Amino acid sequence: MSVKGGTVVLAYSGGLDTSCILVWLREQGLQVVAYLADLGQDEDFEEAKKKATKLGAKEVVVADQRRELVEDFVWPAVSADLIYEDRYLLGTALARPCIVSGLVRVATRVGAGYIAHGATGKGNDQIRFELGCSALCPALKIISPWKDPAFYERFPGRQELFEYARKNDIPLPVTPKSPWSIDANLIHISYESGVLENPSTHPPEGIFQLTTDPEKAPDTPQRLTLSFTTGVPTSVSVEGEGTQVTDPLEILLTCNRIGAKHGVGRIDMVENRFVGLKSRGLSETPGLTILRAAHLDLEALCLDREVRKMKTYISTRMAEQVYNGLWFSPEFEFARSCIKTCQKVVTGSVTLKVYKGNVYVLGREAPVSLYNQELVSMDVQGNYDPSDAKGFIRINALRLTEHQRLKQEMESAS
C-alpha cells in the first residue's frame, strides 16, 4: 500500500483484527478516526472507545444508527418483502449500507482521504463497503488490508496477529473465541465459519443467542396485531400488554422480543456469495420474520393479482441487489420507486399468532381493498353471472386442446 499521509476513517469493531489494523494504519503514516456504529448489538462501546483512543486514534466516533437502520433500511425491506434465496432476510446486508452512510458522513466532516475496513477478501462485506463508498463519495480511496499483500503476507495467520498485538500493547481477548464468527445487530444474529464450514455439521448446542429453542418455547401461543400505512409498519399491539407501540424502533424491538421468546426466525442455509463461493450460515431474525409474514398477507388482500406477480419478481431482484452491495445503485433506486407505487394501497392490519417457532396469520382487514366479500360469496350471486364462466373456460381450454392435438400428431408421425 502506498499512501502519502492524511486521515483515514476506519470501520472499527473493537476486536483484534480492527485493533491491529488501526495500529498498522498509523504505521503507514495515517491519522486514524475510528468509527463505531451502534446498530443495537450487545457491545461495550465505552470500552471500545477507550481501547481505540489508547491505540492512537485521533478521534473515536460512536454513532447511534439504530433508528436510521430501521427507518431507512429495514422498513424499505419490509415494504418490498426482501428475502435472499428464499430464506435469508438480509440482516447483515441491510446493515452495511447504513454503516457506509455513517462512515462517509464522518469522512466528509473530518476531510479524510481514505476509508478502511477489516472485511476479508472472500466475503460479501468487502463488496458492500467498497461499492457503497464508491457510490456515495467517489473521491474517497479504500484501504482494505486483508487484500493488501503488505498486510496479509505479514499476518498470514492468527498467531502473527497475536504476536503483533503483544508487541504493540493491543489487548487480547480475555475469553476463548467462539469456534465460529458472529455478526449481530437489532435485525438479527448470524453465525458462520469455523466448525460451521462443514455443511453436514449440526448446529452446536447453545449456539443461538437470541431466540428460545422452539422445543422449549412457551406452550401458550401469543397474539399480536401489526398495522401498516402504505406498506410501512406503523404500530404493533401485543395481546395482554395493553399498549399500542407506534415508534418505528420500538415496533421492531417489540416484534423481536415476542418472536425470540417463541423461537421464531431461525434458519440454517447454504447461500451463494456474490464472489462465487457457497457459504453455510445460521441466523436468527425473529422480528423481521413476523413483520414480513404480516406484510405479505396484507398485500394479498390489497394488491392486484398481476401487480403482485410483478412485485414478486422485482422483490427477488432487489434482494439480490442488497445482498450484492448494490443498495446505492440506479437499478435499486428504480426498483424502490416501483415498490413505493404499488404500496400506496397496502394499508390495514394483520393479527398473528406465534407459537413454537412458527407464525400463523389469524385475520386481516383493510379500509380499502380488492377483497369483495359479496362478490366472492357462495351464498350471494352479486354482480357476477355464473354463465359467463362457460366462455371463459372454453377460451382457456383452447390452448390445452391444441397442445393435445399436436402431441397426437407427433405420435402418429413417429
mmCIF file of C-alpha atoms in Angstrom:
data_model
loop_
_atom_site.group_PDB
_atom_site.id
_atom_site.type_symbol
_atom_site.label_atom_id
_atom_site.label_comp_id
_atom_site.label_asym_id
_atom_site.label_seq_id
_atom_site.Cartn_x
_atom_site.Cartn_y
_atom_site.Cartn_z
ATOM 1 C CA MET A 1 0.000 0.000 0.000
ATOM 2 C CA SER A 2 1.305 3.437 -0.925
ATOM 3 C CA VAL A 3 -0.099 6.438 0.933
ATOM 4 C CA LYS A 4 1.201 9.937 1.487
ATOM 5 C CA GLY A 5 -0.211 10.655 4.923
ATOM 6 C CA GLY A 6 -3.636 12.093 5.586
ATOM 7 C CA THR A 7 -6.640 10.891 7.521
ATOM 8 C CA VAL A 8 -8.448 7.568 7.276
ATOM 9 C CA VAL A 9 -11.821 6.679 8.784
ATOM 10 C CA LEU A 10 -11.704 3.069 9.968
ATOM 11 C CA ALA A 11 -14.821 0.932 10.415
ATOM 12 C CA TYR A 12 -13.817 -0.201 13.888
ATOM 13 C CA SER A 13 -15.368 -3.008 15.899
ATOM 14 C CA GLY A 14 -13.059 -3.101 18.901
ATOM 15 C CA GLY A 15 -11.992 -6.654 18.097
ATOM 16 C CA LEU A 16 -8.496 -7.997 17.487
ATOM 17 C CA ASP A 17 -8.479 -7.561 13.703
ATOM 18 C CA THR A 18 -9.577 -3.928 13.508
ATOM 19 C CA SER A 19 -7.441 -3.037 16.532
ATOM 20 C CA CYS A 20 -4.356 -4.408 14.755
ATOM 21 C CA ILE A 21 -5.432 -2.627 11.561
ATOM 22 C CA LEU A 22 -5.722 0.652 13.485
ATOM 23 C CA VAL A 23 -2.118 0.390 14.685
ATOM 24 C CA TRP A 24 -0.922 -0.779 11.254
ATOM 25 C CA LEU A 25 -2.593 2.210 9.561
ATOM 26 C CA ARG A 26 -0.758 4.537 11.932
ATOM 27 C CA GLU A 27 2.481 2.787 10.960
ATOM 28 C CA GLN A 28 1.721 3.778 7.347
ATOM 29 C CA GLY A 29 1.738 7.439 8.405
ATOM 30 C CA LEU A 30 -2.039 7.908 8.564
ATOM 31 C CA GLN A 31 -4.108 9.629 11.208
ATOM 32 C CA VAL A 32 -6.948 7.305 12.182
ATOM 33 C CA VAL A 33 -10.522 8.208 13.040
ATOM 34 C CA ALA A 34 -12.195 5.111 14.475
ATOM 35 C CA TYR A 35 -15.894 4.759 13.632
ATOM 36 C CA LEU A 36 -18.197 2.505 15.651
ATOM 37 C CA ALA A 37 -21.811 2.114 14.539
ATOM 38 C CA ASP A 38 -24.321 1.307 17.256
ATOM 39 C CA LEU A 39 -26.810 -0.903 15.414
ATOM 40 C CA GLY A 40 -28.264 -2.484 18.532
ATOM 41 C CA GLN A 41 -25.577 -5.127 19.022
ATOM 42 C CA ASP A 42 -24.543 -6.154 22.538
ATOM 43 C CA GLU A 43 -21.331 -4.138 22.668
ATOM 44 C CA ASP A 44 -19.469 -2.145 25.335
ATOM 45 C CA PHE A 45 -18.990 0.987 23.243
ATOM 46 C CA GLU A 46 -17.312 2.959 26.015
ATOM 47 C CA GLU A 47 -14.699 0.248 26.439
ATOM 48 C CA ALA A 48 -14.135 0.050 22.676
ATOM 49 C CA LYS A 49 -13.782 3.838 22.554
ATOM 50 C CA LYS A 50 -11.150 3.781 25.315
ATOM 51 C CA LYS A 51 -9.311 0.987 23.506
ATOM 52 C CA ALA A 52 -9.184 2.847 20.173
ATOM 53 C CA THR A 53 -8.012 6.023 21.907
ATOM 54 C CA LYS A 54 -5.269 4.119 23.718
ATOM 55 C CA LEU A 55 -4.110 2.641 20.406
ATOM 56 C CA GLY A 56 -3.649 6.086 18.920
ATOM 57 C CA ALA A 57 -6.899 7.022 17.180
ATOM 58 C CA LYS A 58 -7.016 10.814 16.886
ATOM 59 C CA GLU A 59 -10.816 10.668 17.210
ATOM 60 C CA VAL A 60 -13.321 7.960 18.061
ATOM 61 C CA VAL A 61 -16.891 8.328 16.836
ATOM 62 C CA VAL A 62 -19.658 6.177 18.322
ATOM 63 C CA ALA A 63 -22.773 6.811 16.246
ATOM 64 C CA ASP A 64 -26.218 5.599 17.294
ATOM 65 C CA GLN A 65 -27.599 4.445 13.938
ATOM 66 C CA ARG A 66 -30.367 2.198 15.272
ATOM 67 C CA ARG A 67 -33.242 4.424 14.222
ATOM 68 C CA GLU A 68 -31.620 5.124 10.855
ATOM 69 C CA LEU A 69 -31.226 1.386 10.296
ATOM 70 C CA VAL A 70 -34.910 0.745 10.983
ATOM 71 C CA GLU A 71 -36.478 3.671 9.121
ATOM 72 C CA ASP A 72 -34.135 3.918 6.124
ATOM 73 C CA PHE A 73 -33.213 0.276 5.555
ATOM 74 C CA VAL A 74 -35.426 -2.232 7.421
ATOM 75 C CA TRP A 75 -38.741 -0.569 6.593
ATOM 76 C CA PRO A 76 -37.994 -0.461 2.832
ATOM 77 C CA ALA A 77 -37.058 -4.151 3.094
ATOM 78 C CA VAL A 78 -40.397 -4.916 4.753
ATOM 79 C CA SER A 79 -42.338 -2.991 2.099
ATOM 80 C CA ALA A 80 -40.517 -4.911 -0.633
ATOM 81 C CA ASP A 81 -40.708 -8.304 1.192
ATOM 82 C CA LEU A 82 -36.977 -8.754 0.633
ATOM 83 C CA ILE A 83 -35.617 -12.256 1.125
ATOM 84 C CA TYR A 84 -32.483 -13.740 -0.465
ATOM 85 C CA GLU A 85 -32.623 -17.251 -1.914
ATOM 86 C CA ASP A 86 -35.996 -17.893 -0.279
ATOM 87 C CA ARG A 87 -34.750 -17.850 3.327
ATOM 88 C CA TYR A 88 -32.206 -15.162 4.263
ATOM 89 C CA LEU A 89 -33.772 -11.901 5.478
ATOM 90 C CA LEU A 90 -30.569 -9.922 4.802
ATOM 91 C CA GLY A 91 -29.777 -8.923 8.389
ATOM 92 C CA THR A 92 -26.109 -8.246 7.641
ATOM 93 C CA ALA A 93 -26.601 -6.932 4.106
ATOM 94 C CA LEU A 94 -29.125 -4.284 5.246
ATOM 95 C CA ALA A 95 -26.791 -3.048 7.967
ATOM 96 C CA ARG A 96 -23.773 -2.484 5.716
ATOM 97 C CA PRO A 97 -25.118 0.445 3.634
ATOM 98 C CA CYS A 98 -26.276 2.021 6.884
ATOM 99 C CA ILE A 99 -22.721 1.806 8.263
ATOM 100 C CA VAL A 100 -21.320 3.116 4.976
ATOM 101 C CA SER A 101 -23.599 6.157 5.216
ATOM 102 C CA GLY A 102 -22.180 6.899 8.652
ATOM 103 C CA LEU A 103 -18.587 6.368 7.559
ATOM 104 C CA VAL A 104 -18.967 8.747 4.631
ATOM 105 C CA ARG A 105 -20.597 11.429 6.796
ATOM 106 C CA VAL A 106 -17.653 11.330 9.217
ATOM 107 C CA ALA A 107 -15.085 11.185 6.405
ATOM 108 C CA THR A 108 -16.643 14.286 4.861
ATOM 109 C CA ARG A 109 -16.687 16.134 8.181
ATOM 110 C CA VAL A 110 -13.024 15.428 9.043
ATOM 111 C CA GLY A 111 -11.766 15.825 5.480
ATOM 112 C CA ALA A 112 -10.480 12.269 5.263
ATOM 113 C CA GLY A 113 -8.967 10.947 2.062
ATOM 114 C CA TYR A 114 -9.445 7.278 2.917
ATOM 115 C CA ILE A 115 -11.891 4.792 4.378
ATOM 116 C CA ALA A 116 -10.641 1.456 5.753
ATOM 117 C CA HIS A 117 -12.393 -1.736 6.777
ATOM 118 C CA GLY A 118 -11.455 -5.147 8.119
ATOM 119 C CA ALA A 119 -13.514 -7.351 5.796
ATOM 120 C CA THR A 120 -11.775 -10.344 4.246
ATOM 121 C CA GLY A 121 -11.165 -10.919 0.539
ATOM 122 C CA LYS A 122 -13.527 -13.907 0.315
ATOM 123 C CA GLY A 123 -16.723 -12.479 1.746
ATOM 124 C CA ASN A 124 -19.548 -10.174 0.770
ATOM 125 C CA ASP A 125 -18.797 -7.322 3.170
ATOM 126 C CA GLN A 126 -15.758 -6.089 1.262
ATOM 127 C CA ILE A 127 -18.013 -5.544 -1.746
ATOM 128 C CA ARG A 128 -20.778 -3.887 0.265
ATOM 129 C CA PHE A 129 -18.408 -1.441 1.961
ATOM 130 C CA GLU A 130 -16.450 -0.545 -1.151
ATOM 131 C CA LEU A 131 -19.344 -0.250 -3.608
ATOM 132 C CA GLY A 132 -21.227 1.861 -1.085
ATOM 133 C CA CYS A 133 -18.297 4.208 -0.544
ATOM 134 C CA SER A 134 -17.690 4.461 -4.277
ATOM 135 C CA ALA A 135 -21.310 5.449 -4.824
ATOM 136 C CA LEU A 136 -21.599 7.995 -2.013
ATOM 137 C CA CYS A 137 -18.152 9.576 -2.224
ATOM 138 C CA PRO A 138 -16.060 8.500 -5.240
ATOM 139 C CA ALA A 139 -13.160 10.734 -4.173
ATOM 140 C CA LEU A 140 -12.515 8.583 -1.106
ATOM 141 C CA LYS A 141 -9.874 5.907 -1.529
ATOM 142 C CA ILE A 142 -10.438 2.494 0.020
ATOM 143 C CA ILE A 143 -7.876 0.747 2.196
ATOM 144 C CA SER A 144 -8.653 -2.957 2.529
ATOM 145 C CA PRO A 145 -5.765 -4.536 4.490
ATOM 146 C CA TRP A 146 -6.870 -8.139 4.024
ATOM 147 C CA LYS A 147 -6.491 -7.644 0.247
ATOM 148 C CA ASP A 148 -3.146 -5.818 0.556
ATOM 149 C CA PRO A 149 -0.059 -8.104 0.248
ATOM 150 C CA ALA A 150 1.847 -5.773 2.576
ATOM 151 C CA PHE A 151 -0.651 -6.712 5.282
ATOM 152 C CA TYR A 152 -1.761 -10.289 4.630
ATOM 153 C CA GLU A 153 1.757 -11.549 3.903
ATOM 154 C CA ARG A 154 2.876 -10.063 7.200
ATOM 155 C CA PHE A 155 -0.082 -11.637 9.005
ATOM 156 C CA PRO A 156 -0.772 -14.983 7.312
ATOM 157 C CA GLY A 157 -2.465 -16.421 10.417
ATOM 158 C CA ARG A 158 -3.912 -15.645 13.817
ATOM 159 C CA GLN A 159 -0.617 -16.343 15.573
ATOM 160 C CA GLU A 160 1.110 -13.473 13.749
ATOM 161 C CA LEU A 161 -1.739 -11.147 14.710
ATOM 162 C CA PHE A 162 -1.390 -12.206 18.353
ATOM 163 C CA GLU A 163 2.362 -11.519 18.274
ATOM 164 C CA TYR A 164 1.776 -8.104 16.696
ATOM 165 C CA ALA A 165 -0.834 -7.325 19.348
ATOM 166 C CA ARG A 166 1.563 -8.226 22.167
ATOM 167 C CA LYS A 167 4.360 -6.075 20.724
ATOM 168 C CA ASN A 168 2.048 -3.089 20.324
ATOM 169 C CA ASP A 169 0.230 -3.439 23.640
ATOM 170 C CA ILE A 170 -3.072 -4.283 21.930
ATOM 171 C CA PRO A 171 -5.350 -6.001 24.475
ATOM 172 C CA LEU A 172 -6.004 -9.634 23.591
ATOM 173 C CA PRO A 173 -9.384 -11.303 24.155
ATOM 174 C CA VAL A 174 -9.713 -12.458 27.769
ATOM 175 C CA THR A 175 -12.318 -15.094 26.927
ATOM 176 C CA PRO A 176 -11.957 -18.006 24.488
ATOM 177 C CA LYS A 177 -13.073 -17.109 20.970
ATOM 178 C CA SER A 178 -16.163 -18.947 19.736
ATOM 179 C CA PRO A 179 -15.327 -21.543 17.078
ATOM 180 C CA TRP A 180 -17.424 -19.525 14.605
ATOM 181 C CA SER A 181 -17.814 -15.864 13.634
ATOM 182 C CA ILE A 182 -20.786 -13.767 14.739
ATOM 183 C CA ASP A 183 -22.478 -10.722 13.240
ATOM 184 C CA ALA A 184 -25.121 -9.022 15.361
ATOM 185 C CA ASN A 185 -27.417 -6.027 15.113
ATOM 186 C CA LEU A 186 -31.007 -5.256 16.051
ATOM 187 C CA ILE A 187 -32.240 -7.152 12.973
ATOM 188 C CA HIS A 188 -30.533 -10.470 13.623
ATOM 189 C CA ILE A 189 -27.596 -12.505 14.861
ATOM 190 C CA SER A 190 -25.780 -14.680 12.316
ATOM 191 C CA TYR A 191 -23.105 -17.348 12.679
ATOM 192 C CA GLU A 192 -20.660 -18.765 10.133
ATOM 193 C CA SER A 193 -17.121 -20.118 9.624
ATOM 194 C CA GLY A 194 -15.186 -22.390 11.984
ATOM 195 C CA VAL A 195 -16.976 -25.627 12.801
ATOM 196 C CA LEU A 196 -19.968 -24.483 10.720
ATOM 197 C CA GLU A 197 -17.999 -24.588 7.464
ATOM 198 C CA ASN A 198 -18.791 -28.299 7.136
ATOM 199 C CA PRO A 199 -22.393 -28.160 5.878
ATOM 200 C CA SER A 200 -23.185 -31.545 7.430
ATOM 201 C CA THR A 201 -22.225 -30.403 10.938
ATOM 202 C CA HIS A 202 -25.286 -29.918 13.101
ATOM 203 C CA PRO A 203 -25.534 -26.550 14.878
ATOM 204 C CA PRO A 204 -23.764 -26.946 18.220
ATOM 205 C CA GLU A 205 -25.945 -26.978 21.315
ATOM 206 C CA GLY A 206 -26.395 -23.472 22.677
ATOM 207 C CA ILE A 207 -25.094 -21.598 19.628
ATOM 208 C CA PHE A 208 -28.220 -19.458 19.254
ATOM 209 C CA GLN A 209 -28.050 -16.386 21.480
ATOM 210 C CA LEU A 210 -31.245 -14.513 20.633
ATOM 211 C CA THR A 211 -34.130 -16.964 20.286
ATOM 212 C CA THR A 212 -35.557 -19.659 22.515
ATOM 213 C CA ASP A 213 -35.271 -23.218 21.255
ATOM 214 C CA PRO A 214 -38.715 -23.794 19.684
ATOM 215 C CA GLU A 215 -38.996 -27.105 21.563
ATOM 216 C CA LYS A 216 -38.575 -25.194 24.834
ATOM 217 C CA ALA A 217 -40.712 -22.208 23.870
ATOM 218 C CA PRO A 218 -43.902 -21.452 25.849
ATOM 219 C CA ASP A 219 -46.764 -23.896 25.472
ATOM 220 C CA THR A 220 -49.206 -20.986 25.190
ATOM 221 C CA PRO A 221 -49.259 -19.063 21.885
ATOM 222 C CA GLN A 222 -49.112 -15.262 21.831
ATOM 223 C CA ARG A 223 -51.155 -12.972 19.609
ATOM 224 C CA LEU A 224 -50.223 -9.592 18.194
ATOM 225 C CA THR A 225 -51.647 -7.157 15.662
ATOM 226 C CA LEU A 226 -49.491 -5.217 13.204
ATOM 227 C CA SER A 227 -50.729 -2.178 11.297
ATOM 228 C CA PHE A 228 -49.306 -0.743 8.075
ATOM 229 C CA THR A 229 -49.791 2.509 6.194
ATOM 230 C CA THR A 230 -48.782 2.465 2.516
ATOM 231 C CA GLY A 231 -46.736 -0.667 3.180
ATOM 232 C CA VAL A 232 -44.791 0.712 6.169
ATOM 233 C CA PRO A 233 -45.280 -0.672 9.709
ATOM 234 C CA THR A 234 -46.983 1.941 11.903
ATOM 235 C CA SER A 235 -47.951 0.081 15.076
ATOM 236 C CA VAL A 236 -47.933 -3.204 16.944
ATOM 237 C CA SER A 237 -50.201 -4.304 19.766
ATOM 238 C CA VAL A 238 -49.440 -7.416 21.808
ATOM 239 C CA GLU A 239 -52.425 -9.164 23.339
ATOM 240 C CA GLY A 240 -52.376 -8.848 27.127
ATOM 241 C CA GLU A 241 -49.918 -5.959 27.246
ATOM 242 C CA GLY A 242 -52.490 -3.201 26.817
ATOM 243 C CA THR A 243 -50.366 -0.741 24.859
ATOM 244 C CA GLN A 244 -50.017 0.159 21.192
ATOM 245 C CA VAL A 245 -46.413 0.702 20.126
ATOM 246 C CA THR A 246 -46.014 3.290 17.352
ATOM 247 C CA ASP A 247 -42.329 4.274 17.440
ATOM 248 C CA PRO A 248 -40.522 2.579 14.491
ATOM 249 C CA LEU A 249 -37.551 1.390 16.540
ATOM 250 C CA GLU A 250 -39.794 0.095 19.311
ATOM 251 C CA ILE A 251 -42.045 -1.709 16.804
ATOM 252 C CA LEU A 252 -39.084 -3.785 15.610
ATOM 253 C CA LEU A 253 -37.800 -4.348 19.161
ATOM 254 C CA THR A 254 -41.265 -5.479 20.283
ATOM 255 C CA CYS A 255 -41.522 -7.938 17.393
ATOM 256 C CA ASN A 256 -38.005 -9.146 18.232
ATOM 257 C CA ARG A 257 -38.942 -9.725 21.859
ATOM 258 C CA ILE A 258 -42.124 -11.660 21.090
ATOM 259 C CA GLY A 259 -40.552 -13.637 18.248
ATOM 260 C CA ALA A 260 -37.431 -14.514 20.244
ATOM 261 C CA LYS A 261 -39.496 -15.712 23.193
ATOM 262 C CA HIS A 262 -41.353 -18.143 20.936
ATOM 263 C CA GLY A 263 -38.368 -19.360 18.888
ATOM 264 C CA VAL A 264 -39.304 -17.587 15.651
ATOM 265 C CA GLY A 265 -36.842 -16.835 12.856
ATOM 266 C CA ARG A 266 -34.102 -19.490 12.973
ATOM 267 C CA ILE A 267 -32.561 -20.680 9.707
ATOM 268 C CA ASP A 268 -29.613 -22.848 8.659
ATOM 269 C CA MET A 269 -28.758 -22.487 4.971
ATOM 270 C CA VAL A 270 -26.099 -22.670 2.298
ATOM 271 C CA GLU A 271 -26.094 -19.405 0.351
ATOM 272 C CA ASN A 272 -24.376 -18.187 -2.794
ATOM 273 C CA ARG A 273 -21.941 -15.349 -2.158
ATOM 274 C CA PHE A 274 -21.547 -12.674 -4.820
ATOM 275 C CA VAL A 275 -17.895 -13.635 -5.335
ATOM 276 C CA GLY A 276 -18.972 -17.107 -6.492
ATOM 277 C CA LEU A 277 -18.426 -19.155 -3.334
ATOM 278 C CA LYS A 278 -21.027 -21.096 -1.403
ATOM 279 C CA SER A 279 -21.206 -20.374 2.313
ATOM 280 C CA ARG A 280 -23.049 -22.118 5.120
ATOM 281 C CA GLY A 281 -24.514 -19.914 7.827
ATOM 282 C CA LEU A 282 -27.054 -19.804 10.631
ATOM 283 C CA SER A 283 -29.147 -16.815 11.584
ATOM 284 C CA GLU A 284 -31.995 -15.837 13.877
ATOM 285 C CA THR A 285 -34.221 -12.968 12.784
ATOM 286 C CA PRO A 286 -37.372 -13.044 14.928
ATOM 287 C CA GLY A 287 -38.892 -9.591 14.474
ATOM 288 C CA LEU A 288 -38.387 -9.258 10.746
ATOM 289 C CA THR A 289 -39.831 -12.751 10.233
ATOM 290 C CA ILE A 290 -43.050 -11.636 11.936
ATOM 291 C CA LEU A 291 -43.194 -8.322 10.071
ATOM 292 C CA ARG A 292 -42.669 -9.975 6.700
ATOM 293 C CA ALA A 293 -45.408 -12.553 7.329
ATOM 294 C CA ALA A 294 -47.880 -9.814 8.231
ATOM 295 C CA HIS A 295 -46.972 -7.584 5.298
ATOM 296 C CA LEU A 296 -47.190 -10.399 2.747
ATOM 297 C CA ASP A 297 -50.639 -11.296 3.997
ATOM 298 C CA LEU A 298 -51.903 -7.717 3.819
ATOM 299 C CA GLU A 299 -50.582 -7.420 0.271
ATOM 300 C CA ALA A 300 -52.644 -10.458 -0.737
ATOM 301 C CA LEU A 301 -55.733 -8.535 0.381
ATOM 302 C CA CYS A 302 -54.852 -5.218 -1.230
ATOM 303 C CA LEU A 303 -52.740 -5.763 -4.346
ATOM 304 C CA ASP A 304 -53.998 -6.618 -7.814
ATOM 305 C CA ARG A 305 -53.042 -10.139 -8.908
ATOM 306 C CA GLU A 306 -50.851 -9.102 -11.836
ATOM 307 C CA VAL A 307 -49.217 -6.263 -9.891
ATOM 308 C CA ARG A 308 -48.393 -8.742 -7.150
ATOM 309 C CA LYS A 309 -46.711 -11.063 -9.666
ATOM 310 C CA MET A 310 -44.567 -8.223 -10.999
ATOM 311 C CA LYS A 311 -43.817 -7.052 -7.482
ATOM 312 C CA THR A 312 -42.612 -10.552 -6.532
ATOM 313 C CA TYR A 313 -40.203 -10.535 -9.474
ATOM 314 C CA ILE A 314 -38.897 -7.069 -8.582
ATOM 315 C CA SER A 315 -38.537 -8.091 -4.939
ATOM 316 C CA THR A 316 -36.358 -11.061 -5.874
ATOM 317 C CA ARG A 317 -34.064 -8.829 -7.929
ATOM 318 C CA MET A 318 -33.921 -6.244 -5.128
ATOM 319 C CA ALA A 319 -32.916 -8.875 -2.582
ATOM 320 C CA GLU A 320 -30.038 -9.881 -4.837
ATOM 321 C CA GLN A 321 -29.017 -6.243 -5.234
ATOM 322 C CA VAL A 322 -28.964 -5.672 -1.479
ATOM 323 C CA TYR A 323 -27.056 -8.900 -0.879
ATOM 324 C CA ASN A 324 -24.515 -7.928 -3.546
ATOM 325 C CA GLY A 325 -23.881 -4.479 -2.082
ATOM 326 C CA LEU A 326 -25.876 -2.501 -4.654
ATOM 327 C CA TRP A 327 -28.156 -0.528 -2.306
ATOM 328 C CA PHE A 328 -26.986 2.762 -3.840
ATOM 329 C CA SER A 329 -27.203 1.563 -7.461
ATOM 330 C CA PRO A 330 -29.505 3.089 -10.125
ATOM 331 C CA GLU A 331 -31.291 -0.238 -10.596
ATOM 332 C CA PHE A 332 -32.095 -0.421 -6.887
ATOM 333 C CA GLU A 333 -33.377 3.162 -6.893
ATOM 334 C CA PHE A 334 -35.629 2.299 -9.829
ATOM 335 C CA ALA A 335 -36.906 -0.861 -8.136
ATOM 336 C CA ARG A 336 -37.665 1.084 -4.933
ATOM 337 C CA SER A 337 -39.736 3.569 -6.892
ATOM 338 C CA CYS A 338 -41.775 0.684 -8.330
ATOM 339 C CA ILE A 339 -42.351 -0.758 -4.866
ATOM 340 C CA LYS A 340 -43.362 2.622 -3.476
ATOM 341 C CA THR A 341 -46.010 2.929 -6.203
ATOM 342 C CA CYS A 342 -47.620 -0.440 -5.530
ATOM 343 C CA GLN A 343 -47.547 0.092 -1.754
ATOM 344 C CA LYS A 344 -49.906 3.086 -1.949
ATOM 345 C CA VAL A 345 -52.846 0.710 -1.417
ATOM 346 C CA VAL A 346 -51.247 -1.507 1.253
ATOM 347 C CA THR A 347 -52.870 -0.045 4.362
ATOM 348 C CA GLY A 348 -54.505 -2.151 7.048
ATOM 349 C CA SER A 349 -53.789 -4.529 9.901
ATOM 350 C CA VAL A 350 -52.991 -8.205 10.379
ATOM 351 C CA THR A 351 -53.442 -10.318 13.509
ATOM 352 C CA LEU A 352 -50.988 -13.153 14.006
ATOM 353 C CA LYS A 353 -50.195 -15.914 16.450
ATOM 354 C CA VAL A 354 -46.648 -17.024 17.274
ATOM 355 C CA TYR A 355 -46.118 -20.490 18.661
ATOM 356 C CA LYS A 356 -43.036 -22.706 18.961
ATOM 357 C CA GLY A 357 -41.049 -21.265 16.075
ATOM 358 C CA ASN A 358 -43.968 -20.588 13.738
ATOM 359 C CA VAL A 359 -46.008 -17.551 12.712
ATOM 360 C CA TYR A 360 -49.692 -18.048 11.920
ATOM 361 C CA VAL A 361 -51.958 -15.412 10.376
ATOM 362 C CA LEU A 362 -55.357 -15.296 12.097
ATOM 363 C CA GLY A 363 -57.050 -12.457 10.246
ATOM 364 C CA ARG A 364 -56.569 -9.263 8.318
ATOM 365 C CA GLU A 365 -58.522 -6.109 7.484
ATOM 366 C CA ALA A 366 -58.077 -3.014 5.336
ATOM 367 C CA PRO A 367 -60.157 0.155 4.964
ATOM 368 C CA VAL A 368 -59.897 -0.175 1.174
ATOM 369 C CA SER A 369 -59.026 -3.442 -0.551
ATOM 370 C CA LEU A 370 -59.748 -5.581 -3.592
ATOM 371 C CA TYR A 371 -61.492 -8.201 -1.462
ATOM 372 C CA ASN A 372 -65.231 -8.076 -2.245
ATOM 373 C CA GLN A 373 -66.999 -10.376 0.181
ATOM 374 C CA GLU A 374 -70.341 -10.128 -1.597
ATOM 375 C CA LEU A 375 -68.790 -10.826 -4.993
ATOM 376 C CA VAL A 376 -66.871 -13.874 -3.809
ATOM 377 C CA SER A 377 -69.589 -15.341 -1.563
ATOM 378 C CA MET A 378 -71.074 -18.725 -2.470
ATOM 379 C CA ASP A 379 -74.365 -17.567 -0.929
ATOM 380 C CA VAL A 380 -74.812 -14.303 -2.814
ATOM 381 C CA GLN A 381 -74.657 -14.026 -6.611
ATOM 382 C CA GLY A 382 -73.860 -10.320 -6.591
ATOM 383 C CA ASN A 383 -72.573 -8.648 -9.758
ATOM 384 C CA TYR A 384 -71.361 -11.937 -11.223
ATOM 385 C CA ASP A 385 -73.154 -14.094 -13.816
ATOM 386 C CA PRO A 386 -72.045 -17.745 -13.445
ATOM 387 C CA SER A 387 -72.913 -18.448 -17.088
ATOM 388 C CA ASP A 388 -70.061 -16.123 -18.123
ATOM 389 C CA ALA A 389 -67.640 -18.750 -16.821
ATOM 390 C CA LYS A 390 -68.546 -21.080 -19.712
ATOM 391 C CA GLY A 391 -66.943 -18.888 -22.345
ATOM 392 C CA PHE A 392 -64.019 -18.090 -20.059
ATOM 393 C CA ILE A 393 -63.272 -21.792 -19.642
ATOM 394 C CA ARG A 394 -63.702 -22.540 -23.362
ATOM 395 C CA ILE A 395 -61.202 -19.833 -24.330
ATOM 396 C CA ASN A 396 -58.654 -21.041 -21.773
ATOM 397 C CA ALA A 397 -59.194 -24.672 -22.821
ATOM 398 C CA LEU A 398 -58.343 -23.873 -26.450
ATOM 399 C CA ARG A 399 -54.610 -23.774 -25.743
ATOM 400 C CA LEU A 400 -54.793 -27.126 -23.930
ATOM 401 C CA THR A 401 -56.744 -28.888 -26.636
ATOM 402 C CA GLU A 402 -54.332 -27.610 -29.297
ATOM 403 C CA HIS A 403 -51.425 -28.914 -27.235
ATOM 404 C CA GLN A 404 -53.015 -32.361 -27.078
ATOM 405 C CA ARG A 405 -53.673 -32.268 -30.839
ATOM 406 C CA LEU A 406 -50.026 -31.528 -31.506
ATOM 407 C CA LYS A 407 -48.874 -34.378 -29.254
ATOM 408 C CA GLN A 408 -51.191 -36.843 -31.018
ATOM 409 C CA GLU A 409 -49.966 -35.772 -34.475
ATOM 410 C CA MET A 410 -46.349 -36.181 -33.379
ATOM 411 C CA GLU A 411 -47.081 -39.661 -32.017
ATOM 412 C CA SER A 412 -48.840 -40.642 -35.262
ATOM 413 C CA ALA A 413 -45.932 -39.367 -37.355
ATOM 414 C CA SER A 414 -43.454 -41.452 -35.376
#
